[in-house]
Amino acid sequence: MSGNIQLLTDTLAAARAEGRSALIAYLPAGFPTVDGGIEAAKAVLDGGADVVEVGLPHSDPVLDGPVIQTADDIALRGGVRIADVLRTVREAHRATGKPILVMTYWNPIDRYGVERFTAELAEAGGAGCILPDLPVQESALWREHADKHGLATVFVVAPSSKDARLAEITAAGSGFVYAASLMGVTGTRETVGAQARDLVERTRATGAGLPVCVGIGVSTPAQAAEVAGFADGVIVGSAFVKRMLDAPDRAAGVEAVRALAGDLAKGVRGLA
């Protein structure tokens, strides 16, 4: 069965045709429970997100700040497994028809088996993976199986990335490029910063033609509107997770992330 890379491509193109950025939400699988995470993913998509990244919780994250680390710890203590991540992808996609990605570090895929993981992600209706710690020069095996199963390979670029490195990454990637707005880990920030605009421009200058979506530090409709002014997509993670963490119960958390998705959707449309 083929994955949904084309759905991801079409979704980003449709947002551009509407004269706006796409809203991409991140939520970890298994948080606060597997069923609760599925509810939350559906809620942000129903609320206005165009794409969801389902995080595969990891005990030693290198990109994630304290908010997402806390959620990952809750998920891991709850016994979340890769099967639960794939179930989250399957049910969120089936319920909404929207593209669902998995964001994961490389070690869990390597241990699970690349062929097995890509085949099962495609069968679940997944659109691809964001792989923040997989070096491009070591990605041939992944890309072979991702291409075989119709899955996007989304690499992360940073403000420190040199132009030659950006060209190498964009040539190897598919779906879109994840541009980290600043050096550091995920989390909310007061400002997104000028580095993000410069990174988007340099990434586009490689000529690969991939959409460039900006994450890290975006948490408010105003920030989403700012980033939407120069990026193809706006990625929001910690703000959603914090709403879930701060909620008095699961139902309230689900409604909180649904409402935030609606507010951010207005932001990327310039209506905030």
mmCIF file of N, CA and C in Angstrom, residues 9 84 117 169 181:
data_model
loop_
_atom_site.group_PDB
_atom_site.id
_atom_site.type_symbol
_atom_site.label_atom_id
_atom_site.label_comp_id
_atom_site.label_asym_id
_atom_site.label_seq_id
_atom_site.Cartn_x
_atom_site.Cartn_y
_atom_site.Cartn_z
ATOM 1 N N THR A 9 1.664 16.885 -0.369
ATOM 2 C CA THR A 9 2.031 17.842 -1.412
ATOM 3 C C THR A 9 0.825 18.661 -1.854
ATOM 4 N N ASP A 84 1.208 1.952 18.825
ATOM 5 C CA ASP A 84 0.281 3.006 19.242
ATOM 6 C C ASP A 84 0.467 4.265 18.399
ATOM 7 N N PHE A 117 8.907 -0.528 9.308
ATOM 8 C CA PHE A 117 8.311 0.737 9.732
ATOM 9 C C PHE A 117 7.677 1.474 8.560
ATOM 10 N N ILE A 169 20.694 18.958 1.562
ATOM 11 C CA ILE A 169 19.510 18.504 2.293
ATOM 12 C C ILE A 169 18.258 18.624 1.430
ATOM 13 N N SER A 181 13.513 27.752 13.423
ATOM 14 C CA SER A 181 13.566 29.216 13.384
ATOM 15 C C SER A 181 14.761 29.792 14.126
#
